[in-house]
Amino acid sequence: MTLRPILIHPDPRLKKVADPIAEVSSEIRKQADDMIETMYDAPGIGLAAPQIGVMNRLLVMDAQRDPEAKPNPMVLINPEVIWESEEKNVYEEGCLSIPDQFAEVERPKMVRVRWLDVDGKTVEEEFDELWATCVQHEIDHLNGVLFIDYLKPLKRQMITRKMQKLKRERARG
Ligand code: K1U
Ligand code: ZN
């Protein structure tokens, strides 16, 4: 497995709509393995392919809160939200592409999602609480949407400027 570098906002690839995966090949399974390793290493509870510069519709997540629990990563290929609850939930979100910035975002509390697993089989599941927030955050990445897009323009601009500064500093080494 290979750790893949995570893109930092602003980057045009984080604003693009990713392409559906036509076939769940061994190359796609290798991409999923690399993304799982990269997510745990970050550490994060989710990661979407555009965050590593791969413009396809694959995400991984493990939003288990119990640090004692065995890792149980999920791989979702071509995920679609097929139902969302009217009830909302507010969660303080972070993003591996926007390090050290957090803000409250309101989203549906529960969602039902359909996707293909690594064997190419169709799966459907309902997610609640942090899992629901995480899967919606990751599907947003596949559609070129970041959690800061839900914030007021001034706050979004402030975070973007901080990230531009961070990228300049990292480039200087
Ligand atoms: O997509 C990403 O950038 C990953 C992101 C997912 C996410 C976090 C919070 C709410 C919604 C979606 C992260 O994983 S940020 C890091 C993080 O939340 C975390 C890291 C270590 C332990 C626990 C949480
Ligand atoms: Zn993110």
PDB file of C-alpha atoms and ligand atoms in Angstrom:
ATOM      1  CA  MET A   1       0.000   0.000   0.000  1.00  0.00           C
ATOM      2  CA  THR A   2       1.173   3.523  -0.754  1.00  0.00           C
ATOM      3  CA  LEU A   3       0.514   6.761   1.103  1.00  0.00           C
ATOM      4  CA  ARG A   4      -0.823   9.352  -1.350  1.00  0.00           C
ATOM      5  CA  PRO A   5      -0.254  13.096  -0.806  1.00  0.00           C
ATOM      6  CA  ILE A   6      -3.456  14.953   0.130  1.00  0.00           C
ATOM      7  CA  LEU A   7      -4.261  18.110  -1.869  1.00  0.00           C
ATOM      8  CA  ILE A   8      -4.704  21.309   0.112  1.00  0.00           C
ATOM      9  CA  HIS A   9      -7.387  23.905  -0.717  1.00  0.00           C
ATOM     10  CA  PRO A  10      -7.340  25.977  -2.901  1.00  0.00           C
ATOM     11  CA  ASP A  11      -6.726  23.517  -5.743  1.00  0.00           C
ATOM     12  CA  PRO A  12      -8.838  23.376  -8.937  1.00  0.00           C
ATOM     13  CA  ARG A  13      -9.133  19.563  -8.622  1.00  0.00           C
ATOM     14  CA  LEU A  14     -11.063  19.988  -5.341  1.00  0.00           C
ATOM     15  CA  LYS A  15     -13.711  22.058  -7.185  1.00  0.00           C
ATOM     16  CA  LYS A  16     -14.392  19.576 -10.040  1.00  0.00           C
ATOM     17  CA  VAL A  17     -17.114  16.931 -10.365  1.00  0.00           C
ATOM     18  CA  ALA A  18     -15.451  13.479 -10.358  1.00  0.00           C
ATOM     19  CA  ASP A  19     -16.195  10.821 -13.009  1.00  0.00           C
ATOM     20  CA  PRO A  20     -18.194   7.633 -12.328  1.00  0.00           C
ATOM     21  CA  ILE A  21     -16.179   4.393 -12.175  1.00  0.00           C
ATOM     22  CA  ALA A  22     -17.168   2.162 -15.112  1.00  0.00           C
ATOM     23  CA  GLU A  23     -15.568  -1.066 -13.825  1.00  0.00           C
ATOM     24  CA  VAL A  24     -14.348  -2.140 -10.375  1.00  0.00           C
ATOM     25  CA  SER A  25     -10.900  -3.332 -11.517  1.00  0.00           C
ATOM     26  CA  SER A  26      -7.793  -4.373  -9.570  1.00  0.00           C
ATOM     27  CA  GLU A  27      -6.461  -0.849 -10.173  1.00  0.00           C
ATOM     28  CA  ILE A  28      -9.535   0.576  -8.398  1.00  0.00           C
ATOM     29  CA  ARG A  29      -9.069  -1.876  -5.481  1.00  0.00           C
ATOM     30  CA  LYS A  30      -5.415  -0.747  -5.182  1.00  0.00           C
ATOM     31  CA  GLN A  31      -6.587   2.904  -5.173  1.00  0.00           C
ATOM     32  CA  ALA A  32      -9.046   2.044  -2.350  1.00  0.00           C
ATOM     33  CA  ASP A  33      -6.281   0.306  -0.307  1.00  0.00           C
ATOM     34  CA  ASP A  34      -3.975   3.311  -0.738  1.00  0.00           C
ATOM     35  CA  MET A  35      -6.765   5.683   0.299  1.00  0.00           C
ATOM     36  CA  ILE A  36      -7.564   3.650   3.446  1.00  0.00           C
ATOM     37  CA  GLU A  37      -3.895   3.737   4.454  1.00  0.00           C
ATOM     38  CA  THR A  38      -3.705   7.480   3.703  1.00  0.00           C
ATOM     39  CA  MET A  39      -6.911   8.174   5.722  1.00  0.00           C
ATOM     40  CA  TYR A  40      -5.669   6.303   8.835  1.00  0.00           C
ATOM     41  CA  ASP A  41      -2.214   7.874   8.541  1.00  0.00           C
ATOM     42  CA  ALA A  42      -3.586  11.466   8.312  1.00  0.00           C
ATOM     43  CA  PRO A  43      -5.482  10.685  10.638  1.00  0.00           C
ATOM     44  CA  GLY A  44      -9.009  11.132   9.337  1.00  0.00           C
ATOM     45  CA  ILE A  45     -12.414   9.482   9.371  1.00  0.00           C
ATOM     46  CA  GLY A  46     -12.947   9.783   5.612  1.00  0.00           C
ATOM     47  CA  LEU A  47     -11.195  10.500   2.319  1.00  0.00           C
ATOM     48  CA  ALA A  48     -12.500  11.066  -1.212  1.00  0.00           C
ATOM     49  CA  ALA A  49     -10.526  10.354  -4.405  1.00  0.00           C
ATOM     50  CA  PRO A  50     -10.296  14.025  -5.572  1.00  0.00           C
ATOM     51  CA  GLN A  51      -8.413  14.787  -2.329  1.00  0.00           C
ATOM     52  CA  ILE A  52      -5.522  12.672  -3.671  1.00  0.00           C
ATOM     53  CA  GLY A  53      -5.931  14.168  -7.163  1.00  0.00           C
ATOM     54  CA  VAL A  54      -7.744  11.140  -8.627  1.00  0.00           C
ATOM     55  CA  MET A  55     -10.898  12.376 -10.347  1.00  0.00           C
ATOM     56  CA  ASN A  56     -13.152   9.345  -9.877  1.00  0.00           C
ATOM     57  CA  ARG A  57     -16.126   8.612  -7.587  1.00  0.00           C
ATOM     58  CA  LEU A  58     -14.565   6.549  -4.804  1.00  0.00           C
ATOM     59  CA  LEU A  59     -14.539   7.329  -1.093  1.00  0.00           C
ATOM     60  CA  VAL A  60     -13.376   5.550   2.024  1.00  0.00           C
ATOM     61  CA  MET A  61     -14.480   6.123   5.611  1.00  0.00           C
ATOM     62  CA  ASP A  62     -14.301   4.780   9.142  1.00  0.00           C
ATOM     63  CA  ALA A  63     -16.220   7.010  11.552  1.00  0.00           C
ATOM     64  CA  GLN A  64     -16.009   4.600  14.488  1.00  0.00           C
ATOM     65  CA  ARG A  65     -15.624   6.680  17.671  1.00  0.00           C
ATOM     66  CA  ASP A  66     -14.334   3.887  19.939  1.00  0.00           C
ATOM     67  CA  PRO A  67     -10.513   4.010  19.818  1.00  0.00           C
ATOM     68  CA  GLU A  68     -10.423   0.406  21.156  1.00  0.00           C
ATOM     69  CA  ALA A  69     -12.548  -0.927  18.277  1.00  0.00           C
ATOM     70  CA  LYS A  70     -10.969  -2.875  15.401  1.00  0.00           C
ATOM     71  CA  PRO A  71     -10.528  -0.725  12.245  1.00  0.00           C
ATOM     72  CA  ASN A  72     -13.479  -1.310   9.941  1.00  0.00           C
ATOM     73  CA  PRO A  73     -12.980   0.807   6.804  1.00  0.00           C
ATOM     74  CA  MET A  74     -15.766   1.127   4.228  1.00  0.00           C
ATOM     75  CA  VAL A  75     -15.159   1.615   0.491  1.00  0.00           C
ATOM     76  CA  LEU A  76     -17.966   3.281  -1.465  1.00  0.00           C
ATOM     77  CA  ILE A  77     -17.799   3.390  -5.269  1.00  0.00           C
ATOM     78  CA  ASN A  78     -20.219   5.633  -7.229  1.00  0.00           C
ATOM     79  CA  PRO A  79     -22.192   6.472  -4.027  1.00  0.00           C
ATOM     80  CA  GLU A  80     -25.610   8.121  -4.340  1.00  0.00           C
ATOM     81  CA  VAL A  81     -27.825   9.532  -1.582  1.00  0.00           C
ATOM     82  CA  ILE A  82     -31.228   7.949  -2.271  1.00  0.00           C
ATOM     83  CA  TRP A  83     -33.042   9.321   0.812  1.00  0.00           C
ATOM     84  CA  GLU A  84     -32.379  11.985   3.417  1.00  0.00           C
ATOM     85  CA  SER A  85     -34.203  12.753   6.655  1.00  0.00           C
ATOM     86  CA  GLU A  86     -35.982  16.056   7.199  1.00  0.00           C
ATOM     87  CA  GLU A  87     -34.419  16.145  10.638  1.00  0.00           C
ATOM     88  CA  LYS A  88     -31.093  17.973  10.627  1.00  0.00           C
ATOM     89  CA  ASN A  89     -27.919  17.639  12.654  1.00  0.00           C
ATOM     90  CA  VAL A  90     -25.178  20.206  13.262  1.00  0.00           C
ATOM     91  CA  TYR A  91     -21.639  18.892  13.505  1.00  0.00           C
ATOM     92  CA  GLU A  92     -18.309  20.675  13.776  1.00  0.00           C
ATOM     93  CA  GLU A  93     -16.589  19.497  10.607  1.00  0.00           C
ATOM     94  CA  GLY A  94     -12.939  19.387   9.645  1.00  0.00           C
ATOM     95  CA  CYS A  95     -11.281  18.458   6.356  1.00  0.00           C
ATOM     96  CA  LEU A  96      -7.924  16.892   5.548  1.00  0.00           C
ATOM     97  CA  SER A  97      -7.680  19.315   2.586  1.00  0.00           C
ATOM     98  CA  ILE A  98      -8.262  22.291   4.940  1.00  0.00           C
ATOM     99  CA  PRO A  99      -6.018  21.412   7.905  1.00  0.00           C
ATOM    100  CA  ASP A 100      -6.735  22.773  11.394  1.00  0.00           C
ATOM    101  CA  GLN A 101      -9.935  24.611  10.388  1.00  0.00           C
ATOM    102  CA  PHE A 102     -13.284  23.583  11.868  1.00  0.00           C
ATOM    103  CA  ALA A 103     -16.800  24.951  11.498  1.00  0.00           C
ATOM    104  CA  GLU A 104     -20.361  23.906  12.259  1.00  0.00           C
ATOM    105  CA  VAL A 105     -22.291  22.604   9.255  1.00  0.00           C
ATOM    106  CA  GLU A 106     -25.970  21.596   9.208  1.00  0.00           C
ATOM    107  CA  ARG A 107     -26.897  18.512   7.186  1.00  0.00           C
ATOM    108  CA  PRO A 108     -29.649  15.867   7.158  1.00  0.00           C
ATOM    109  CA  LYS A 109     -29.265  13.738  10.317  1.00  0.00           C
ATOM    110  CA  MET A 110     -29.809  10.462   8.431  1.00  0.00           C
ATOM    111  CA  VAL A 111     -29.217   9.419   4.830  1.00  0.00           C
ATOM    112  CA  ARG A 112     -29.727   6.236   2.832  1.00  0.00           C
ATOM    113  CA  VAL A 113     -26.893   5.644   0.362  1.00  0.00           C
ATOM    114  CA  ARG A 114     -26.480   3.200  -2.533  1.00  0.00           C
ATOM    115  CA  TRP A 115     -23.026   2.296  -3.891  1.00  0.00           C
ATOM    116  CA  LEU A 116     -20.859  -0.453  -5.391  1.00  0.00           C
ATOM    117  CA  ASP A 117     -18.487  -2.350  -3.107  1.00  0.00           C
ATOM    118  CA  VAL A 118     -14.991  -3.586  -4.061  1.00  0.00           C
ATOM    119  CA  ASP A 119     -16.555  -6.729  -5.617  1.00  0.00           C
ATOM    120  CA  GLY A 120     -18.778  -4.585  -7.842  1.00  0.00           C
ATOM    121  CA  LYS A 121     -21.887  -5.555  -5.831  1.00  0.00           C
ATOM    122  CA  THR A 122     -24.640  -2.971  -5.186  1.00  0.00           C
ATOM    123  CA  VAL A 123     -25.054  -2.161  -1.476  1.00  0.00           C
ATOM    124  CA  GLU A 124     -27.578   0.074   0.319  1.00  0.00           C
ATOM    125  CA  GLU A 125     -27.318   1.299   3.898  1.00  0.00           C
ATOM    126  CA  GLU A 126     -28.736   3.962   6.194  1.00  0.00           C
ATOM    127  CA  PHE A 127     -26.250   6.180   8.034  1.00  0.00           C
ATOM    128  CA  ASP A 128     -26.890   8.254  11.164  1.00  0.00           C
ATOM    129  CA  GLU A 129     -25.012  10.752  13.350  1.00  0.00           C
ATOM    130  CA  LEU A 130     -21.282  11.117  12.558  1.00  0.00           C
ATOM    131  CA  TRP A 131     -21.424   8.407   9.842  1.00  0.00           C
ATOM    132  CA  ALA A 132     -24.159  10.391   8.048  1.00  0.00           C
ATOM    133  CA  THR A 133     -22.196  13.654   8.351  1.00  0.00           C
ATOM    134  CA  CYS A 134     -19.035  11.958   7.110  1.00  0.00           C
ATOM    135  CA  VAL A 135     -20.610  10.226   4.083  1.00  0.00           C
ATOM    136  CA  GLN A 136     -22.299  13.513   3.025  1.00  0.00           C
ATOM    137  CA  HIS A 137     -18.999  15.422   3.450  1.00  0.00           C
ATOM    138  CA  GLU A 138     -17.221  12.811   1.282  1.00  0.00           C
ATOM    139  CA  ILE A 139     -19.922  12.717  -1.426  1.00  0.00           C
ATOM    140  CA  ASP A 140     -19.665  16.529  -1.520  1.00  0.00           C
ATOM    141  CA  HIS A 141     -15.954  16.109  -2.345  1.00  0.00           C
ATOM    142  CA  LEU A 142     -16.955  13.942  -5.347  1.00  0.00           C
ATOM    143  CA  ASN A 143     -19.100  16.869  -6.511  1.00  0.00           C
ATOM    144  CA  GLY A 144     -16.428  19.544  -5.992  1.00  0.00           C
ATOM    145  CA  VAL A 145     -18.044  20.890  -2.819  1.00  0.00           C
ATOM    146  CA  LEU A 146     -16.099  21.684   0.387  1.00  0.00           C
ATOM    147  CA  PHE A 147     -17.565  22.186   3.870  1.00  0.00           C
ATOM    148  CA  ILE A 148     -16.457  25.852   3.734  1.00  0.00           C
ATOM    149  CA  ASP A 149     -18.902  26.347   0.822  1.00  0.00           C
ATOM    150  CA  TYR A 150     -21.688  26.224   3.479  1.00  0.00           C
ATOM    151  CA  LEU A 151     -20.138  29.084   5.479  1.00  0.00           C
ATOM    152  CA  LYS A 152     -20.684  32.842   5.144  1.00  0.00           C
ATOM    153  CA  PRO A 153     -18.448  34.339   2.390  1.00  0.00           C
ATOM    154  CA  LEU A 154     -16.270  36.289   4.850  1.00  0.00           C
ATOM    155  CA  LYS A 155     -15.454  33.211   6.960  1.00  0.00           C
ATOM    156  CA  ARG A 156     -14.822  31.161   3.796  1.00  0.00           C
ATOM    157  CA  GLN A 157     -12.470  33.864   2.482  1.00  0.00           C
ATOM    158  CA  MET A 158     -10.593  33.997   5.795  1.00  0.00           C
ATOM    159  CA  ILE A 159     -10.018  30.217   5.769  1.00  0.00           C
ATOM    160  CA  THR A 160      -8.972  30.281   2.097  1.00  0.00           C
ATOM    161  CA  ARG A 161      -6.383  32.994   2.823  1.00  0.00           C
ATOM    162  CA  LYS A 162      -4.986  30.940   5.732  1.00  0.00           C
ATOM    163  CA  MET A 163      -4.675  27.926   3.409  1.00  0.00           C
ATOM    164  CA  GLN A 164      -2.921  30.007   0.712  1.00  0.00           C
ATOM    165  CA  LYS A 165      -0.418  31.113   3.371  1.00  0.00           C
ATOM    166  CA  LEU A 166       0.053  27.516   4.577  1.00  0.00           C
ATOM    167  CA  LYS A 167       0.723  26.347   1.019  1.00  0.00           C
ATOM    168  CA  ARG A 168       3.287  29.144   0.445  1.00  0.00           C
ATOM    169  CA  GLU A 169       5.056  28.189   3.692  1.00  0.00           C
ATOM    170  CA  ARG A 170       5.053  24.473   2.835  1.00  0.00           C
ATOM    171  CA  ALA A 171       6.411  25.228  -0.683  1.00  0.00           C
ATOM    172  CA  ARG A 172       9.279  27.222   0.849  1.00  0.00           C
ATOM    173  CA  GLY A 173      10.017  24.191   3.056  1.00  0.00           C
TER     174      GLY A 173
HETATM  175  O1  K1U B   1     -12.854  14.317   3.908  1.00  0.00           O
HETATM  176  C1  K1U B   1     -12.033  14.663   4.726  1.00  0.00           C
HETATM  177  O2  K1U B   1     -11.374  15.689   4.549  1.00  0.00           O
HETATM  178  C2  K1U B   1     -11.846  13.882   5.982  1.00  0.00           C
HETATM  179  C3  K1U B   1     -12.529  14.503   7.174  1.00  0.00           C
HETATM  180  C4  K1U B   1     -13.923  13.895   7.300  1.00  0.00           C
HETATM  181  C5  K1U B   1     -14.900  14.570   8.203  1.00  0.00           C
HETATM  182  C6  K1U B   1     -14.573  15.026   9.464  1.00  0.00           C
HETATM  183  C7  K1U B   1     -15.522  15.609  10.278  1.00  0.00           C
HETATM  184  C8  K1U B   1     -16.802  15.732   9.834  1.00  0.00           C
HETATM  185  C9  K1U B   1     -17.127  15.303   8.584  1.00  0.00           C
HETATM  186  C10 K1U B   1     -16.175  14.708   7.764  1.00  0.00           C
HETATM  187  C11 K1U B   1     -11.684  14.208   8.407  1.00  0.00           C
HETATM  188  O3  K1U B   1     -11.484  13.104   8.754  1.00  0.00           O
HETATM  189  S1  K1U B   1     -11.041  15.549   9.287  1.00  0.00           S
HETATM  190  C12 K1U B   1     -10.194  14.778  10.662  1.00  0.00           C
HETATM  191  C13 K1U B   1     -11.115  14.266  11.716  1.00  0.00           C
HETATM  192  O4  K1U B   1     -12.276  14.589  11.733  1.00  0.00           O
HETATM  193  C14 K1U B   1     -10.620  13.331  12.753  1.00  0.00           C
HETATM  194  C15 K1U B   1      -9.306  12.980  12.816  1.00  0.00           C
HETATM  195  C16 K1U B   1      -8.876  12.097  13.804  1.00  0.00           C
HETATM  196  C17 K1U B   1      -9.752  11.584  14.711  1.00  0.00           C
HETATM  197  C18 K1U B   1     -11.068  11.923  14.648  1.00  0.00           C
HETATM  198  C19 K1U B   1     -11.511  12.798  13.669  1.00  0.00           C
HETATM  199 ZN    ZN B   2     -12.914  16.936   3.442  1.00  0.00          ZN
END
